[in-house]
Amino acid sequence: MTSEVPPETPTEAPAVKPSDTPAGAPATTPAGASVASAPSPVPSSDARERERRHAQRAEGWSIVWMLVALLVWGWFAFLMLADYGPEYDGRAVCRGPLVGPLPEGRRCEDAWRAWPALLGVLALATLTTVTAAATTVYARVLTRLAHRDRPSVPLSEGPGAPSRG
């Protein structure tokens, strides 16, 4: 007895589901050809939302740094201008370093009014100011980048543009 082998019929390869494809591997068609997806020129809405959140977070930090810088500058101004020490007739005996002459004697000695401490507070105020400025610029750049996909209207055609006539 001879056994007959049925003729082979071409079968289609099963379609590959996106969940079956490993990350980073190209998707294939039923015929087995790989399909390269073109990168979209416009970021997805999730990416835009993430950029906007990042820009808002950076803006929040810039405000915090500005407040810290103002606080440190206020502290420096207080140390430089305010009178201190024991009171005599309702008024402090020792004058601030910028207001009056340098105090002489032990009763006007104050660790915070000494020049090394004042210069340290000035350095801290400068550092926080520079950090606040850099963070503000960074936040502005991120905000502009987050809104870069909006169509721009040339200044000559937008509202409030001078009329040609």
Tab-separated table of N, CA and C in Angstrom:
chain	number	residue	atom	x	y	z
A	1	MET	N	0.787	-1.164	0.000
A	1	MET	CA	0.000	0.000	0.000
A	1	MET	C	0.838	1.239	0.000
A	2	THR	N	0.492	2.090	-0.791
A	2	THR	CA	1.210	3.355	-0.888
A	2	THR	C	0.386	4.436	-0.242
A	3	SER	N	1.048	5.239	0.426
A	3	SER	CA	0.322	6.359	1.048
A	3	SER	C	0.527	7.595	0.205
A	4	GLU	N	-0.531	8.239	0.049
A	4	GLU	CA	-0.469	9.467	-0.736
A	4	GLU	C	-0.237	10.646	0.195
A	5	VAL	N	0.619	11.461	-0.248
A	5	VAL	CA	0.905	12.682	0.508
A	5	VAL	C	0.094	13.786	-0.138
A	6	PRO	N	-0.691	14.459	0.673
A	6	PRO	CA	-1.473	15.533	0.067
A	6	PRO	C	-0.564	16.652	-0.433
A	7	PRO	N	-0.940	17.255	-1.511
A	7	PRO	CA	-0.099	18.343	-2.032
A	7	PRO	C	-0.012	19.475	-1.008
A	8	GLU	N	1.174	20.090	-0.946
A	8	GLU	CA	1.356	21.178	0.014
A	8	GLU	C	0.670	22.421	-0.492
A	9	THR	N	-0.057	23.006	0.408
A	9	THR	CA	-0.713	24.268	0.058
A	9	THR	C	0.048	25.384	0.753
A	10	PRO	N	0.248	26.438	0.050
A	10	PRO	CA	0.950	27.554	0.703
A	10	PRO	C	0.078	28.119	1.825
A	11	THR	N	0.666	28.204	2.955
A	11	THR	CA	-0.080	28.769	4.079
A	11	THR	C	0.511	30.135	4.420
A	12	GLU	N	-0.328	30.964	4.956
A	12	GLU	CA	0.131	32.299	5.345
A	12	GLU	C	0.691	32.221	6.755
A	13	ALA	N	1.721	32.975	6.944
A	13	ALA	CA	2.306	33.030	8.282
A	13	ALA	C	1.336	33.781	9.186
A	14	PRO	N	1.211	33.345	10.418
A	14	PRO	CA	0.300	34.051	11.311
A	14	PRO	C	0.779	35.477	11.562
A	15	ALA	N	-0.171	36.367	11.661
A	15	ALA	CA	0.159	37.770	11.910
A	15	ALA	C	0.733	37.897	13.321
A	16	VAL	N	1.714	38.726	13.452
A	16	VAL	CA	2.362	38.925	14.742
A	16	VAL	C	1.674	40.085	15.446
A	17	LYS	N	1.250	39.835	16.654
A	17	LYS	CA	0.614	40.882	17.439
A	17	LYS	C	1.695	41.781	18.015
A	18	PRO	N	1.384	43.071	18.235
A	18	PRO	CA	2.390	43.954	18.814
A	18	PRO	C	2.849	43.482	20.191
A	19	SER	N	1.979	42.791	20.922
A	19	SER	CA	2.374	42.319	22.247
A	19	SER	C	3.337	41.140	22.148
A	20	ASP	N	3.344	40.420	20.992
A	20	ASP	CA	4.239	39.290	20.821
A	20	ASP	C	5.639	39.722	20.386
A	21	THR	N	5.760	40.930	19.872
A	21	THR	CA	7.036	41.406	19.365
A	21	THR	C	7.865	41.950	20.521
A	22	PRO	N	9.112	41.535	20.643
A	22	PRO	CA	9.952	42.076	21.716
A	22	PRO	C	10.198	43.564	21.505
A	23	ALA	N	10.474	44.254	22.598
A	23	ALA	CA	10.698	45.695	22.520
A	23	ALA	C	11.911	45.967	21.640
A	24	GLY	N	11.758	46.923	20.737
A	24	GLY	CA	12.847	47.303	19.853
A	24	GLY	C	12.908	46.504	18.569
A	25	ALA	N	12.163	45.394	18.457
A	25	ALA	CA	12.180	44.590	17.245
A	25	ALA	C	11.180	45.173	16.257
A	26	PRO	N	11.503	45.144	14.966
A	26	PRO	CA	10.565	45.683	13.987
A	26	PRO	C	9.349	44.766	13.831
A	27	ALA	N	8.221	45.380	13.572
A	27	ALA	CA	6.994	44.606	13.358
A	27	ALA	C	7.063	43.945	11.990
A	28	THR	N	6.411	42.785	11.842
A	28	THR	CA	6.425	42.093	10.561
A	28	THR	C	5.011	41.963	10.039
A	29	THR	N	4.922	41.875	8.747
A	29	THR	CA	3.630	41.682	8.093
A	29	THR	C	3.362	40.198	7.985
A	30	PRO	N	2.151	39.793	7.589
A	30	PRO	CA	1.887	38.363	7.430
A	30	PRO	C	2.829	37.681	6.446
A	31	ALA	N	3.329	38.393	5.464
A	31	ALA	CA	4.231	37.783	4.490
A	31	ALA	C	5.645	37.667	5.033
A	32	GLY	N	5.899	38.244	6.208
A	32	GLY	CA	7.215	38.125	6.807
A	32	GLY	C	8.096	39.335	6.578
A	33	ALA	N	7.639	40.301	5.801
A	33	ALA	CA	8.454	41.482	5.551
A	33	ALA	C	8.393	42.402	6.763
A	34	SER	N	9.504	43.000	7.053
A	34	SER	CA	9.519	43.880	8.211
A	34	SER	C	8.996	45.250	7.810
A	35	VAL	N	8.280	45.870	8.729
A	35	VAL	CA	7.697	47.178	8.479
A	35	VAL	C	8.371	48.164	9.421
A	36	ALA	N	8.970	49.164	8.857
A	36	ALA	CA	9.609	50.188	9.687
A	36	ALA	C	8.624	51.336	9.844
A	37	SER	N	8.341	51.664	11.063
A	37	SER	CA	7.419	52.773	11.282
A	37	SER	C	8.219	54.068	11.261
A	38	ALA	N	7.723	55.024	10.534
A	38	ALA	CA	8.394	56.314	10.420
A	38	ALA	C	8.163	57.107	11.700
A	39	PRO	N	9.195	57.751	12.190
A	39	PRO	CA	8.994	58.553	13.393
A	39	PRO	C	8.079	59.729	13.092
A	40	SER	N	7.173	59.986	14.000
A	40	SER	CA	6.243	61.081	13.762
A	40	SER	C	6.943	62.398	14.055
A	41	PRO	N	6.767	63.399	13.199
A	41	PRO	CA	7.440	64.672	13.404
A	41	PRO	C	6.872	65.441	14.583
A	42	VAL	N	5.647	65.163	14.957
A	42	VAL	CA	5.002	65.859	16.066
A	42	VAL	C	5.002	64.931	17.270
A	43	PRO	N	5.508	65.392	18.417
A	43	PRO	CA	5.498	64.517	19.591
A	43	PRO	C	4.075	64.173	20.008
A	44	SER	N	3.926	63.027	20.635
A	44	SER	CA	2.605	62.608	21.071
A	44	SER	C	2.106	63.522	22.173
A	45	SER	N	0.827	63.428	22.456
A	45	SER	CA	0.250	64.290	23.484
A	45	SER	C	0.806	63.953	24.858
A	46	ASP	N	1.173	62.675	25.073
A	46	ASP	CA	1.783	62.308	26.356
A	46	ASP	C	3.140	62.991	26.527
A	47	ALA	N	3.918	63.019	25.457
A	47	ALA	CA	5.228	63.667	25.521
A	47	ALA	C	5.074	65.165	25.747
A	48	ARG	N	4.114	65.771	25.075
A	48	ARG	CA	3.865	67.209	25.271
A	48	ARG	C	3.440	67.499	26.697
A	49	GLU	N	2.571	66.653	27.218
A	49	GLU	CA	2.099	66.858	28.593
A	49	GLU	C	3.251	66.678	29.585
A	50	ARG	N	4.108	65.718	29.331
A	50	ARG	CA	5.260	65.503	30.203
A	50	ARG	C	6.206	66.716	30.148
A	51	GLU	N	6.418	67.271	28.943
A	51	GLU	CA	7.262	68.460	28.809
A	51	GLU	C	6.647	69.647	29.542
A	52	ARG	N	5.342	69.806	29.439
A	52	ARG	CA	4.674	70.919	30.139
A	52	ARG	C	4.775	70.763	31.653
A	53	ARG	N	4.601	69.520	32.147
A	53	ARG	CA	4.733	69.292	33.589
A	53	ARG	C	6.153	69.580	34.059
A	54	HIS	N	7.131	69.171	33.262
A	54	HIS	CA	8.524	69.423	33.611
A	54	HIS	C	8.816	70.926	33.629
A	55	ALA	N	8.260	71.659	32.662
A	55	ALA	CA	8.440	73.108	32.618
A	55	ALA	C	7.771	73.774	33.818
A	56	GLN	N	6.592	73.309	34.205
A	56	GLN	CA	5.914	73.876	35.372
A	56	GLN	C	6.683	73.577	36.654
A	57	ARG	N	7.241	72.386	36.757
A	57	ARG	CA	8.032	72.035	37.939
A	57	ARG	C	9.272	72.911	38.028
A	58	ALA	N	9.946	73.142	36.896
A	58	ALA	CA	11.132	73.999	36.883
A	58	ALA	C	10.754	75.435	37.233
A	59	GLU	N	9.590	75.887	36.771
A	59	GLU	CA	9.138	77.229	37.112
A	59	GLU	C	8.850	77.346	38.606
A	60	GLY	N	8.286	76.311	39.184
A	60	GLY	CA	8.044	76.306	40.626
A	60	GLY	C	9.344	76.395	41.407
A	61	TRP	N	10.355	75.639	40.961
A	61	TRP	CA	11.650	75.698	41.639
A	61	TRP	C	12.294	77.067	41.472
A	62	SER	N	12.095	77.695	40.317
A	62	SER	CA	12.680	79.031	40.132
A	62	SER	C	12.046	80.031	41.095
A	63	ILE	N	10.759	79.896	41.345
A	63	ILE	CA	10.091	80.781	42.304
A	63	ILE	C	10.625	80.525	43.712
A	64	VAL	N	10.814	79.263	44.070
A	64	VAL	CA	11.363	78.931	45.388
A	64	VAL	C	12.754	79.534	45.548
A	65	TRP	N	13.604	79.394	44.525
A	65	TRP	CA	14.950	79.946	44.613
A	65	TRP	C	14.921	81.468	44.711
A	66	MET	N	13.982	82.109	44.006
A	66	MET	CA	13.867	83.568	44.120
A	66	MET	C	13.491	83.988	45.533
A	67	LEU	N	12.555	83.267	46.134
A	67	LEU	CA	12.152	83.584	47.504
A	67	LEU	C	13.308	83.369	48.485
A	68	VAL	N	14.066	82.296	48.307
A	68	VAL	CA	15.223	82.049	49.170
A	68	VAL	C	16.253	83.165	48.990
A	69	ALA	N	16.491	83.579	47.755
A	69	ALA	CA	17.452	84.659	47.503
A	69	ALA	C	16.988	85.960	48.159
A	70	LEU	N	15.695	86.263	48.034
A	70	LEU	CA	15.176	87.478	48.684
A	70	LEU	C	15.317	87.400	50.199
A	71	LEU	N	15.067	86.250	50.754
A	71	LEU	CA	15.196	86.069	52.198
A	71	LEU	C	16.641	86.271	52.654
A	72	VAL	N	17.601	85.716	51.928
A	72	VAL	CA	19.008	85.854	52.299
A	72	VAL	C	19.469	87.305	52.117
A	73	TRP	N	19.012	87.983	51.041
A	73	TRP	CA	19.358	89.387	50.863
A	73	TRP	C	18.749	90.246	51.979
A	74	GLY	N	17.554	89.914	52.396
A	74	GLY	CA	16.945	90.633	53.515
A	74	GLY	C	17.731	90.436	54.801
A	75	TRP	N	18.183	89.221	55.041
A	75	TRP	CA	18.996	88.927	56.210
A	75	TRP	C	20.303	89.728	56.164
A	76	PHE	N	20.940	89.780	54.982
A	76	PHE	CA	22.178	90.537	54.819
A	76	PHE	C	21.934	92.025	55.070
A	77	ALA	N	20.849	92.565	54.518
A	77	ALA	CA	20.539	93.980	54.735
A	77	ALA	C	20.283	94.262	56.215
A	78	PHE	N	19.571	93.365	56.891
A	78	PHE	CA	19.314	93.539	58.321
A	78	PHE	C	20.628	93.571	59.107
A	79	LEU	N	21.526	92.636	58.806
A	79	LEU	CA	22.799	92.596	59.524
A	79	LEU	C	23.645	93.844	59.261
A	80	MET	N	23.542	94.397	58.070
A	80	MET	CA	24.356	95.557	57.721
A	80	MET	C	23.762	96.875	58.237
A	81	LEU	N	22.436	96.961	58.356
A	81	LEU	CA	21.797	98.241	58.655
A	81	LEU	C	21.230	98.369	60.058
A	82	ALA	N	20.813	97.277	60.659
A	82	ALA	CA	20.088	97.352	61.935
A	82	ALA	C	21.032	97.613	63.111
A	83	ASP	N	20.545	98.410	64.052
A	83	ASP	CA	21.279	98.647	65.291
A	83	ASP	C	21.144	97.409	66.174
A	84	TYR	N	22.111	97.207	67.043
A	84	TYR	CA	22.113	96.012	67.889
A	84	TYR	C	22.803	96.321	69.199
A	85	GLY	N	22.835	95.359	70.057
A	85	GLY	CA	23.539	95.477	71.327
A	85	GLY	C	22.634	95.951	72.456
A	86	PRO	N	23.213	96.277	73.586
A	86	PRO	CA	22.407	96.724	74.721
A	86	PRO	C	21.743	98.065	74.438
A	87	GLU	N	20.591	98.246	75.031
A	87	GLU	CA	19.847	99.489	74.794
A	87	GLU	C	20.147	100.516	75.878
A	88	TYR	N	20.176	101.761	75.452
A	88	TYR	CA	20.362	102.875	76.365
A	88	TYR	C	19.384	103.961	75.944
A	89	ASP	N	18.485	104.362	76.821
A	89	ASP	CA	17.411	105.314	76.534
A	89	ASP	C	16.511	104.835	75.387
A	90	GLY	N	16.211	103.546	75.359
A	90	GLY	CA	15.301	102.990	74.355
A	90	GLY	C	15.931	102.824	72.980
A	91	ARG	N	17.220	102.980	72.882
A	91	ARG	CA	17.900	102.866	71.596
A	91	ARG	C	19.122	101.968	71.746
A	92	ALA	N	19.395	101.142	70.709
A	92	ALA	CA	20.554	100.251	70.765
A	92	ALA	C	21.834	101.079	70.722
A	93	VAL	N	22.820	100.634	71.469
A	93	VAL	CA	24.081	101.364	71.572
A	93	VAL	C	24.920	101.201	70.301
A	94	CYS	N	24.931	100.017	69.737
A	94	CYS	CA	25.797	99.718	68.594
A	94	CYS	C	25.038	99.939	67.288
A	95	ARG	N	25.704	100.584	66.349
A	95	ARG	CA	25.101	100.865	65.043
A	95	ARG	C	25.489	99.768	64.049
A	96	GLY	N	24.687	99.622	63.019
A	96	GLY	CA	24.992	98.645	61.974
A	96	GLY	C	26.277	99.012	61.251
A	97	PRO	N	26.959	98.047	60.646
A	97	PRO	CA	28.240	98.320	59.986
A	97	PRO	C	28.158	99.367	58.873
A	98	LEU	N	27.047	99.488	58.165
A	98	LEU	CA	26.936	100.489	57.101
A	98	LEU	C	26.388	101.825	57.592
A	99	VAL	N	25.769	101.850	58.756
A	99	VAL	CA	25.094	103.054	59.233
A	99	VAL	C	26.020	103.947	60.043
A	100	GLY	N	26.761	103.356	60.944
A	100	GLY	CA	27.580	104.152	61.837
A	100	GLY	C	29.025	103.739	61.805
A	101	PRO	N	29.817	104.393	62.642
A	101	PRO	CA	31.235	104.025	62.714
A	101	PRO	C	31.392	102.628	63.309
A	102	LEU	N	32.527	102.044	63.062
A	102	LEU	CA	32.796	100.719	63.611
A	102	LEU	C	32.782	100.801	65.129
A	103	PRO	N	32.043	99.903	65.775
A	103	PRO	CA	31.956	99.962	67.234
A	103	PRO	C	33.266	99.551	67.897
A	104	GLU	N	33.545	100.223	69.002
A	104	GLU	CA	34.744	99.911	69.771
A	104	GLU	C	34.305	99.357	71.114
A	105	GLY	N	35.016	98.446	71.649
A	105	GLY	CA	34.705	97.897	72.956
A	105	GLY	C	34.058	96.537	72.861
A	106	ARG	N	34.012	95.889	74.019
A	106	ARG	CA	33.493	94.523	74.073
A	106	ARG	C	31.977	94.454	73.978
A	107	ARG	N	31.277	95.455	74.407
A	107	ARG	CA	29.818	95.327	74.429
A	107	ARG	C	29.192	95.341	73.037
A	108	CYS	N	29.924	95.773	72.026
A	108	CYS	CA	29.385	95.770	70.656
A	108	CYS	C	29.922	94.621	69.810
A	109	GLU	N	30.608	93.698	70.405
A	109	GLU	CA	31.099	92.551	69.647
A	109	GLU	C	29.940	91.585	69.390
A	110	ASP	N	29.755	91.230	68.138
A	110	ASP	CA	28.700	90.296	67.743
A	110	ASP	C	29.264	89.439	66.610
A	111	ALA	N	29.118	88.145	66.737
A	111	ALA	CA	29.690	87.234	65.737
A	111	ALA	C	29.082	87.455	64.354
A	112	TRP	N	27.810	87.793	64.291
A	112	TRP	CA	27.151	87.989	63.004
A	112	TRP	C	27.487	89.338	62.383
A	113	ARG	N	27.955	90.294	63.158
A	113	ARG	CA	28.297	91.615	62.630
A	113	ARG	C	29.774	91.722	62.254
A	114	ALA	N	30.550	90.678	62.488
A	114	ALA	CA	31.959	90.664	62.093
A	114	ALA	C	32.033	90.504	60.570
A	115	TRP	N	33.061	91.095	59.972
A	115	TRP	CA	33.155	91.090	58.516
A	115	TRP	C	33.257	89.700	57.892
A	116	PRO	N	33.950	88.756	58.472
A	116	PRO	CA	33.955	87.426	57.840
A	116	PRO	C	32.550	86.818	57.741
A	117	ALA	N	31.750	86.987	58.789
A	117	ALA	CA	30.385	86.452	58.747
A	117	ALA	C	29.537	87.227	57.739
A	118	LEU	N	29.708	88.534	57.683
A	118	LEU	CA	28.954	89.344	56.723
A	118	LEU	C	29.318	88.975	55.285
A	119	LEU	N	30.591	88.744	55.039
A	119	LEU	CA	31.004	88.335	53.690
A	119	LEU	C	30.477	86.938	53.351
A	120	GLY	N	30.390	86.071	54.344
A	120	GLY	CA	29.801	84.740	54.116
A	120	GLY	C	28.326	84.834	53.749
A	121	VAL	N	27.588	85.714	54.448
A	121	VAL	CA	26.173	85.898	54.125
A	121	VAL	C	26.032	86.540	52.740
A	122	LEU	N	26.930	87.476	52.412
A	122	LEU	CA	26.912	88.080	51.068
A	122	LEU	C	27.181	87.026	49.997
A	123	ALA	N	28.121	86.131	50.232
A	123	ALA	CA	28.404	85.052	49.267
A	123	ALA	C	27.200	84.127	49.119
A	124	LEU	N	26.533	83.827	50.232
A	124	LEU	CA	25.338	82.979	50.171
A	124	LEU	C	24.218	83.674	49.397
A	125	ALA	N	24.071	84.981	49.607
A	125	ALA	CA	23.051	85.737	48.870
A	125	ALA	C	23.355	85.756	47.375
A	126	THR	N	24.608	85.917	47.036
A	126	THR	CA	24.999	85.922	45.621
A	126	THR	C	24.769	84.552	44.989
A	127	LEU	N	25.136	83.516	45.698
A	127	LEU	CA	24.951	82.151	45.179
A	127	LEU	C	23.472	81.833	44.944
A	128	THR	N	22.618	82.189	45.898
A	128	THR	CA	21.181	81.907	45.712
A	128	THR	C	20.596	82.756	44.591
A	129	THR	N	21.099	83.972	44.406
A	129	THR	CA	20.610	84.823	43.318
A	129	THR	C	20.993	84.248	41.962
A	130	VAL	N	22.226	83.790	41.832
A	130	VAL	CA	22.667	83.192	40.567
A	130	VAL	C	21.886	81.909	40.283
A	131	THR	N	21.645	81.119	41.308
A	131	THR	CA	20.864	79.884	41.134
A	131	THR	C	19.428	80.215	40.721
A	132	ALA	N	18.849	81.234	41.333
A	132	ALA	CA	17.484	81.643	40.973
A	132	ALA	C	17.425	82.117	39.525
A	133	ALA	N	18.407	82.886	39.104
A	133	ALA	CA	18.424	83.374	37.721
A	133	ALA	C	18.593	82.227	36.733
A	134	ALA	N	19.503	81.306	37.022
A	134	ALA	CA	19.717	80.171	36.117
A	134	ALA	C	18.484	79.280	36.042
A	135	THR	N	17.838	79.049	37.167
A	135	THR	CA	16.638	78.217	37.180
A	135	THR	C	15.499	78.898	36.433
A	136	THR	N	15.402	80.213	36.547
A	136	THR	CA	14.368	80.952	35.827
A	136	THR	C	14.581	80.857	34.318
A	137	VAL	N	15.820	81.028	33.881
A	137	VAL	CA	16.117	80.915	32.446
A	137	VAL	C	15.818	79.499	31.958
A	138	TYR	N	16.203	78.499	32.727
A	138	TYR	CA	15.941	77.096	32.365
A	138	TYR	C	14.434	76.844	32.257
A	139	ALA	N	13.673	77.378	33.202
A	139	ALA	CA	12.223	77.194	33.165
A	139	ALA	C	11.613	77.865	31.934
A	140	ARG	N	12.099	79.037	31.590
A	140	ARG	CA	11.578	79.728	30.400
A	140	ARG	C	11.891	78.953	29.125
A	141	VAL	N	13.096	78.406	29.049
A	141	VAL	CA	13.464	77.619	27.868
A	141	VAL	C	12.588	76.376	27.774
A	142	LEU	N	12.369	75.692	28.893
A	142	LEU	CA	11.509	74.506	28.875
A	142	LEU	C	10.084	74.861	28.484
A	143	THR	N	9.594	75.993	28.954
A	143	THR	CA	8.239	76.418	28.589
A	143	THR	C	8.148	76.672	27.093
A	144	ARG	N	9.143	77.322	26.539
A	144	ARG	CA	9.134	77.567	25.092
A	144	ARG	C	9.229	76.266	24.306
A	145	LEU	N	10.044	75.346	24.781
A	145	LEU	CA	10.156	74.064	24.081
A	145	LEU	C	8.864	73.263	24.181
A	146	ALA	N	8.159	73.380	25.288
A	146	ALA	CA	6.910	72.643	25.446
A	146	ALA	C	5.831	73.183	24.518
A	147	HIS	N	5.934	74.446	24.153
A	147	HIS	CA	4.921	75.060	23.286
A	147	HIS	C	5.421	75.253	21.857
A	148	ARG	N	6.488	74.561	21.478
A	148	ARG	CA	7.078	74.774	20.154
A	148	ARG	C	6.237	74.226	19.010
A	149	ASP	N	5.294	73.321	19.272
A	149	ASP	CA	4.523	72.698	18.203
A	149	ASP	C	3.345	73.542	17.764
A	150	ARG	N	3.064	74.582	18.497
A	150	ARG	CA	1.952	75.441	18.092
A	150	ARG	C	2.346	76.211	16.842
A	151	PRO	N	1.382	76.406	15.923
A	151	PRO	CA	1.729	77.159	14.719
A	151	PRO	C	2.005	78.607	15.092
A	152	SER	N	3.059	79.134	14.525
A	152	SER	CA	3.403	80.518	14.827
A	152	SER	C	2.892	81.426	13.716
A	153	VAL	N	2.452	82.583	14.108
A	153	VAL	CA	1.953	83.573	13.169
A	153	VAL	C	3.037	84.627	13.031
A	154	PRO	N	3.473	84.938	11.813
A	154	PRO	CA	4.481	85.973	11.654
A	154	PRO	C	3.969	87.292	12.222
A	155	LEU	N	4.889	88.085	12.743
A	155	LEU	CA	4.507	89.354	13.349
A	155	LEU	C	3.815	90.290	12.362
A	156	SER	N	4.150	90.172	11.084
A	156	SER	CA	3.555	91.066	10.096
A	156	SER	C	2.101	90.700	9.789
A	157	GLU	N	1.644	89.505	10.237
A	157	GLU	CA	0.285	89.074	9.935
A	157	GLU	C	-0.576	88.919	11.172
A	158	GLY	N	0.012	88.970	12.347
A	158	GLY	CA	-0.736	88.729	13.583
A	158	GLY	C	-1.579	89.918	14.006
A	159	PRO	N	-2.347	89.748	15.086
A	159	PRO	CA	-3.156	90.844	15.576
A	159	PRO	C	-2.257	91.959	16.113
A	160	GLY	N	-2.639	93.177	15.857
A	160	GLY	CA	-1.870	94.320	16.325
A	160	GLY	C	-0.725	94.678	15.411
A	161	ALA	N	-0.643	93.996	14.259
A	161	ALA	CA	0.428	94.303	13.316
A	161	ALA	C	0.083	95.588	12.576
A	162	PRO	N	1.097	96.339	12.200
A	162	PRO	CA	0.829	97.579	11.467
A	162	PRO	C	0.190	97.258	10.116
A	163	SER	N	-0.745	98.080	9.742
A	163	SER	CA	-1.436	97.843	8.465
A	163	SER	C	-0.596	98.405	7.325
A	164	ARG	N	-0.689	97.739	6.211
A	164	ARG	CA	0.044	98.186	5.007
A	164	ARG	C	-0.946	98.904	4.098
A	165	GLY	N	-0.972	100.114	4.165
A	165	GLY	CA	-1.928	100.743	3.286
A	165	GLY	C	-1.896	102.172	3.241
